[in-house]
Structure formats: structure tokens, C-alpha cells
Short mmCIF file of C-alpha atoms in Angstrom, two decimals:
data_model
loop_
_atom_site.label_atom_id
_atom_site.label_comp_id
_atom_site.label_asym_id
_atom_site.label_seq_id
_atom_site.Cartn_x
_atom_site.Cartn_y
_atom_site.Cartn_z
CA UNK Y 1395 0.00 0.00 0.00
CA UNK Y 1396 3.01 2.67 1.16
CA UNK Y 1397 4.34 1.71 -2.55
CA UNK Y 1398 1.31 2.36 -3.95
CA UNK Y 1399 1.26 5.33 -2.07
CA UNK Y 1400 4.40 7.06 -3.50
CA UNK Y 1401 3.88 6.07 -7.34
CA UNK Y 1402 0.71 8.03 -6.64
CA UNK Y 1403 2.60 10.95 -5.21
CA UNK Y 1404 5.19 10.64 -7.95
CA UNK Y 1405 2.48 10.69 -10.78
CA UNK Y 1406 0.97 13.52 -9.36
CA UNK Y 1407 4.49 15.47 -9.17
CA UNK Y 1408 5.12 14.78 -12.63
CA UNK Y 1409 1.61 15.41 -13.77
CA UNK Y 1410 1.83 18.97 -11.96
CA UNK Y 1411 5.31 19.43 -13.81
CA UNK Y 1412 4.39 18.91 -17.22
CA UNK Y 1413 0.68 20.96 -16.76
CA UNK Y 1414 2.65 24.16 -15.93
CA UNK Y 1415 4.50 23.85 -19.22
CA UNK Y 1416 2.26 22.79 -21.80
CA UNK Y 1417 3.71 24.01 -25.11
CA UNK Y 1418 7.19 21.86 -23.95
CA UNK Y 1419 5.09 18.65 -23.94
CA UNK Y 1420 3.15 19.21 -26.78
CA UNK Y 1421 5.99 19.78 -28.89
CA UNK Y 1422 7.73 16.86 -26.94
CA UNK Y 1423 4.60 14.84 -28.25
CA UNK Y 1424 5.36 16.20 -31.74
CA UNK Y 1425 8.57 15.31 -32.22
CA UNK Y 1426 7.86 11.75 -30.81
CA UNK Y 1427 5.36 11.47 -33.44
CA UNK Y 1428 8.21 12.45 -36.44
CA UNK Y 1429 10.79 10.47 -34.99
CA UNK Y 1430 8.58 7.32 -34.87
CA UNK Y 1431 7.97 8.25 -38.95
CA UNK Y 1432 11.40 9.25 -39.43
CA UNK Y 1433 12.18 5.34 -38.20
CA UNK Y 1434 9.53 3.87 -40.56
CA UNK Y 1435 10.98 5.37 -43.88
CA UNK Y 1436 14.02 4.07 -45.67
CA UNK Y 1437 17.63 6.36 -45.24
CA UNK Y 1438 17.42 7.62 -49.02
CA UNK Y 1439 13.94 8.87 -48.51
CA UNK Y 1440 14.38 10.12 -45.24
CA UNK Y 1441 17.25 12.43 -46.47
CA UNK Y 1442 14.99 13.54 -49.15
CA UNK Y 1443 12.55 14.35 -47.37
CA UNK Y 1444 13.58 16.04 -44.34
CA UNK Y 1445 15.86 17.92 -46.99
CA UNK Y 1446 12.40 19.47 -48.16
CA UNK Y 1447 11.87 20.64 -44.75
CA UNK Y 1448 15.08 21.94 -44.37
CA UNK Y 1449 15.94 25.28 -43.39
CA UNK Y 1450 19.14 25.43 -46.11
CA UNK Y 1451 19.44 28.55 -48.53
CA UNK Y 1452 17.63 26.25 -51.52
CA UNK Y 1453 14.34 26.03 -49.33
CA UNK Y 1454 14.89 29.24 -47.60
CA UNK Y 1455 14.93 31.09 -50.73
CA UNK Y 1456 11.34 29.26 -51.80
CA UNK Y 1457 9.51 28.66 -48.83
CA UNK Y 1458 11.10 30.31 -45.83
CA UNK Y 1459 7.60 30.45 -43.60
CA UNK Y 1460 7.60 26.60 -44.42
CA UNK Y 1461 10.91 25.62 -43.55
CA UNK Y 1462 11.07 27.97 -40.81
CA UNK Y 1463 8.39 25.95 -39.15
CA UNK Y 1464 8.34 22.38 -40.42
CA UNK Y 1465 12.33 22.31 -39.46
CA UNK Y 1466 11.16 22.59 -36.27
CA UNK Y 1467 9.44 19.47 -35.80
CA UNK Y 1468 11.87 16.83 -36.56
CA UNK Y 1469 14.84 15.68 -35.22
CA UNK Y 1470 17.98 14.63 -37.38
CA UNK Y 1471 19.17 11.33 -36.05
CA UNK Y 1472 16.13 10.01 -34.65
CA UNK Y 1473 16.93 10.00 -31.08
CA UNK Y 1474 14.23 11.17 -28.88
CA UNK Y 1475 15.03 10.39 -25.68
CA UNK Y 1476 17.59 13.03 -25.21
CA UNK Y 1477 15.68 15.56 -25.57
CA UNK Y 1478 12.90 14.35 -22.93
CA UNK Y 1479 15.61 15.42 -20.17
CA UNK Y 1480 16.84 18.69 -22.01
CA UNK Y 1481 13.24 19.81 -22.57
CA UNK Y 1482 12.28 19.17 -19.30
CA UNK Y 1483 15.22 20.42 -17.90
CA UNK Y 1484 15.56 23.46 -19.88
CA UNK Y 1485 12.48 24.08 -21.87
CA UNK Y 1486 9.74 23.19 -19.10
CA UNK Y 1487 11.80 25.55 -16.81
CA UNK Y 1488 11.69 28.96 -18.66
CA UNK Y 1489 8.11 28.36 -19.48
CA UNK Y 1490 6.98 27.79 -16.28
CA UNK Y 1491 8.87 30.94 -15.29
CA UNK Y 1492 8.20 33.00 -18.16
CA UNK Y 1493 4.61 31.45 -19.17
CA UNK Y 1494 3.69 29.93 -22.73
CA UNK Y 1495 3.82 33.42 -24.62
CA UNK Y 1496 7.33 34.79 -23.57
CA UNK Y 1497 9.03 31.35 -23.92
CA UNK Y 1498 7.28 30.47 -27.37
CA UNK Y 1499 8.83 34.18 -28.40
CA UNK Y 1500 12.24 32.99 -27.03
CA UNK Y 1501 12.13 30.31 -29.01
CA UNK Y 1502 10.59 31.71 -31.66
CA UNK Y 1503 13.72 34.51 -31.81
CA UNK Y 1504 16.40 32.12 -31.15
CA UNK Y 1505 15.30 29.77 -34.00
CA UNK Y 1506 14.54 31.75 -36.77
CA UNK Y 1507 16.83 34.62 -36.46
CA UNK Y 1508 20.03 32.07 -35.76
CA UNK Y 1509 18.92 29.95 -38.80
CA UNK Y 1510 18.90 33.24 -40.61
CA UNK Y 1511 22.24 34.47 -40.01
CA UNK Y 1512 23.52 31.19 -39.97
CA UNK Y 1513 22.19 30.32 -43.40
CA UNK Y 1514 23.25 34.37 -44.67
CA UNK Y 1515 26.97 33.47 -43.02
CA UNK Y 1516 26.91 30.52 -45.17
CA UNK Y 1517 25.64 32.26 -48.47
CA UNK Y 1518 29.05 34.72 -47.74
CA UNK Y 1519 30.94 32.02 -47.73
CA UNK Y 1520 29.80 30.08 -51.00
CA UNK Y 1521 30.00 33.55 -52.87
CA UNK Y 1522 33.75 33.86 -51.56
CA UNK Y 1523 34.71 30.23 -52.41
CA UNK Y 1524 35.16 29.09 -48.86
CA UNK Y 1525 32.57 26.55 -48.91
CA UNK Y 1526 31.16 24.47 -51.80
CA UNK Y 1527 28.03 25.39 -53.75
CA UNK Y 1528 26.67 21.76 -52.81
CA UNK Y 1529 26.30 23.64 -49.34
CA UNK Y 1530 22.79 25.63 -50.53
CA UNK Y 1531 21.36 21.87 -50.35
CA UNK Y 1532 22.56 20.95 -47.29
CA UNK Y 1533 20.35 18.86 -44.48
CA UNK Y 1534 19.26 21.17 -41.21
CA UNK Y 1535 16.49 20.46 -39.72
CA UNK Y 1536 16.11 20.50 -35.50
CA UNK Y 1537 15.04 22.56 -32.34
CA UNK Y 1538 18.95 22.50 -31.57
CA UNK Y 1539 18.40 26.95 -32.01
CA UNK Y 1540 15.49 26.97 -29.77
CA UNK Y 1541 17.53 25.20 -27.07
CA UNK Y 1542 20.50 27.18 -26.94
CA UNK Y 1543 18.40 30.57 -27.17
CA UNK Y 1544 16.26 29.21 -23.85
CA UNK Y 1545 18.87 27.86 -22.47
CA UNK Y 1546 21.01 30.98 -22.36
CA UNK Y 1547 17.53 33.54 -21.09
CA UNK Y 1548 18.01 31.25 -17.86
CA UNK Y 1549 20.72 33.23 -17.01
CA UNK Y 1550 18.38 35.35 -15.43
CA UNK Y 1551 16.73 32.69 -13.92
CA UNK Y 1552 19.30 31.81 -11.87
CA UNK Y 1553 20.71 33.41 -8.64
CA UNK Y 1554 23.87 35.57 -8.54
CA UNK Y 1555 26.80 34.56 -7.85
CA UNK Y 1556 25.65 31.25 -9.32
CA UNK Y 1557 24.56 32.95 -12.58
CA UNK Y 1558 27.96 34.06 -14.01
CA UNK Y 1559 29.32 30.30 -13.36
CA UNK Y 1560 26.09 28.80 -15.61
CA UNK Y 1561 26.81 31.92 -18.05
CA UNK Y 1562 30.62 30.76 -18.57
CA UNK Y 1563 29.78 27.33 -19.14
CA UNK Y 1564 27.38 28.42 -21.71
CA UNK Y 1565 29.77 30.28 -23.49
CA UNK Y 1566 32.24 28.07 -23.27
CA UNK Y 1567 30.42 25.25 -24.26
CA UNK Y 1568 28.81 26.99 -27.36
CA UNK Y 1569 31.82 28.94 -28.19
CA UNK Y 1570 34.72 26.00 -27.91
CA UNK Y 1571 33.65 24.81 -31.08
CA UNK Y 1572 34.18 28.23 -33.21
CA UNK Y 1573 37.43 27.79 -32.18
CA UNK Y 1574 38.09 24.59 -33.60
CA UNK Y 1575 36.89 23.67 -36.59
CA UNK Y 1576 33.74 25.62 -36.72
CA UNK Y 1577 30.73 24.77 -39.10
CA UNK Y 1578 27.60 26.80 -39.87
CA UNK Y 1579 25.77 24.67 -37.34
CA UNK Y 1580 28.19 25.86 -34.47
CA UNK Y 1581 28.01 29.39 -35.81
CA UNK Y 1582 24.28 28.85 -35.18
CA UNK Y 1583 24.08 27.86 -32.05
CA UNK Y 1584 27.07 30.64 -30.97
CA UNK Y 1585 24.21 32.90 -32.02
CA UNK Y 1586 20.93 31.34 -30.90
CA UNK Y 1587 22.95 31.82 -27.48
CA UNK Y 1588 23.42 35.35 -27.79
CA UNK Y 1589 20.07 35.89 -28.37
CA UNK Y 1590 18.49 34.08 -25.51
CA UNK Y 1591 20.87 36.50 -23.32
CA UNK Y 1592 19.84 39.55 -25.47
CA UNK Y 1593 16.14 38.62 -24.77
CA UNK Y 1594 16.23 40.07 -21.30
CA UNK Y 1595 13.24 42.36 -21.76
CA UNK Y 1596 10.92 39.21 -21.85
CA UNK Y 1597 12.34 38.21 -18.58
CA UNK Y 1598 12.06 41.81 -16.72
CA UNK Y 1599 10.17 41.57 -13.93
CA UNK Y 1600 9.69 38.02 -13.53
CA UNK Y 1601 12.25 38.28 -10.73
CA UNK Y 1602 9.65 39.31 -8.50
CA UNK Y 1603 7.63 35.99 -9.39
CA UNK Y 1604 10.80 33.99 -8.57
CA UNK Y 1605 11.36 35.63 -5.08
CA UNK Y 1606 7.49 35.54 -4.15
CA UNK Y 1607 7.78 31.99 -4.80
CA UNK Y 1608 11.06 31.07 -2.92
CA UNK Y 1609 9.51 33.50 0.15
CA UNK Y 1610 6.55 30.63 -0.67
CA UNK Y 1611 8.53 27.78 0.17
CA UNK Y 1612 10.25 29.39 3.26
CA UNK Y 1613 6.75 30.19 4.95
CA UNK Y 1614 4.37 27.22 3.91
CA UNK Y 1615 2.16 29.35 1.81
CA UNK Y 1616 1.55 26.66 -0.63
CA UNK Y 1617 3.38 28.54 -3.28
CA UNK Y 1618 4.94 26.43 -6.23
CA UNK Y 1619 8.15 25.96 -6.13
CA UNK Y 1620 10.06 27.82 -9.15
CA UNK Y 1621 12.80 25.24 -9.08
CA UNK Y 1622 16.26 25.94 -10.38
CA UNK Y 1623 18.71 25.08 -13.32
CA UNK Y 1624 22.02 23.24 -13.32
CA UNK Y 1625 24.33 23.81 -16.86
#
């Protein structure tokens, strides 16, 4: 019965969790769907077709609304898993603090403009010879922009002096591979970043939110508890 007892508790915990972030699940649910139909298809369709939905200069140059948004719903490599934990851990954590609206526009920002620059940084380089023109065709499809650019607005979830520690790790960890042997993609995320941090006027005020709800916990109110973030 006691067993019983706690998986009840535990359901309820996790049920709680996941109804304060809704748009992270749902678009968990999503890509769970596309994976499962990315695993049905053979490899030479797949390619093809997740090319179509691809957010490369060919497609961007056609259908950049399209791309834009149907890149965003599948994930290259057909893992899945993974991203349970970094949506819940990152995702599911800014839009419980933020709320659906300013986290979908985090997302939103870090996403498209990222792909945007990315893809323009890329164009440079064709025109200038450093990259082949087989590179306008080239697969990217994922929510890898999103993540960064939420991942780096919790900054300023997080307390100080803990903050600046999370907010080296992010740069080193997205800016180590610029200085290797950098790709578009790394470029990309470099910039989805810099965007989550320069999204800071979404996040003003919500401060206040966090410290009501710590003062919560501290004096039994019944408050939620606003959690934190580990890098």
C-alpha cells in the first residue's frame, strides 16, 4: 500500500510538472510522433525528405515560412530520448517561469533569427569560395536553435553569484567549437545563445515571481516551487 502510495505521489508530481508547461510537452509529443515516422521510412527517402523541410538557402529562398516551421518538428538522427531530459530540464523551466507566450517568443527569436544568419553566413561564404556550392542543399532540420536561445535567457533565472558560473559554461560550451573547426551549425548555435541573453526584456520583472515563490517555500504558503537550473 506505502508503494502504492508514493507512485501516486510521484504521478501527481510529474503530472503537476508537465501541466505548468504545456507548449514543452506538446511539442515533446510532436517530435515523438516524427521520430517514430522518421524510423519507418528508408535512409534515401528520409534524407529527401527532411531535406524538403530543411531550413538550407535552396528552401529558404522558396519557402522560408515553411521551412522555418516544419524544421522545427523533426529531429535529425532520430533520437528522442535526449531531448525528454533537455526539454524538461531546460524548456519546461523557462516556461513555467516565463509562461507559454514569452518562452514560445524565445524560441521563436532564437530559431529563426540564428537559422537566418547562420544560413546568410553561409551564403558569404559560398559567394567567396570558402565553402562548396553543394552547401545551398545541405540537411538542417532541428530545435537544436530553440535550445540554446532558452537555455542561455536562464541566465536570469538563476541566482547571482551562481549565474555568471552557468553563463561561462554556456559560453564556453557553445563557443569551444568556433574555435576549432567551426561549421555553420556551431556558428548557429554561438548565435541562438546570444540571443536568448539579449532577450532580457521578456524576462524583466519576472524576478519578482521567482522571489514571491522562494519567500513561498520558506513560509508554507503553498506557493509552487520555481525550481532551479544546473548547466
Amino acid at each position: 500500500m506505502k508503494r502504492l502510495t508514493g507512485v501516486s505521489r510521484v504521478g501527481r508530481a510529474v503530472w503537476a510538472y508537465v501541466r505548468r508547461a504545456p507548449g514543452t510537452y506538446v511539442w515533446l509529443a510532436v517530435l515523438f510522433v516524427t521520430t517514430v515516422a522518421l524510423h519507418h521510412m528508408s535512409p534515401e527517402f528520409e534524407q529527401d525528405f527532411l531535406r524538403q523541410r530543411s531550413t538550407n538557402i535552396h528552401e529558404l529562398s522558396r519557402h522560408p515560412v515553411r521551412v522555418l516551421v516544419a524544421s522545427a518538428m523533426w529531429i535529425d538522427g532520430g533520437h528522442w530520448v535526449p531531448y525528454v531530459a533537455l526539454y524538461s530540464v531546460f524548456h519546461a523551466q523557462a516556461e513555467r517561469w516565463l509562461g507559454t507566450a514569452r518562452w514560445l517568443a524565445v524560441c521563436a527569436a532564437a530559431h529563426v533569427l540564428a537559422t537566418l544568419i547562420s544560413e546568410g553566413a553561409l551564403a558569404l561564404a559560398i559567394e567567396d569560395g570558402l565553402a562548396p556550392r553543394s552547401s545551398v542543399n545541405t540537411l538542417d532540420v532541428g530545435v537544436s536553435y530553440a535550445l540554446a536561445g532558452v537555455a542561455a535567457v536562464l541566465v536570469y533565472r538563476i541566482r547571482s553569484p551562481w549565474r555568471y558560473g552557468y553563463l561561462a559554461g554556456l559560453l564556453v560550451f557553445f563557443g569551444a567549437p568556433l574555435l576549432a573547426a567551426p561549421t555553420f551549425t556551431d556558428f548557429g548555435h554561438f548565435v541562438s545563445a546570444l540571443i536568448g541573453l539579449g532577450c532580457y526584456p521578456l524576462v524583466r520583472g519576472r524576478e519578482r515571481v521567482r522571489d514571491r515563490q522562494g519567500a513561498g517555500r520558506g513560509t508554507g504558503t503553498g506557493a509552487t516551487p520555481a525550481g532551479g537550473v544546473r548547466p
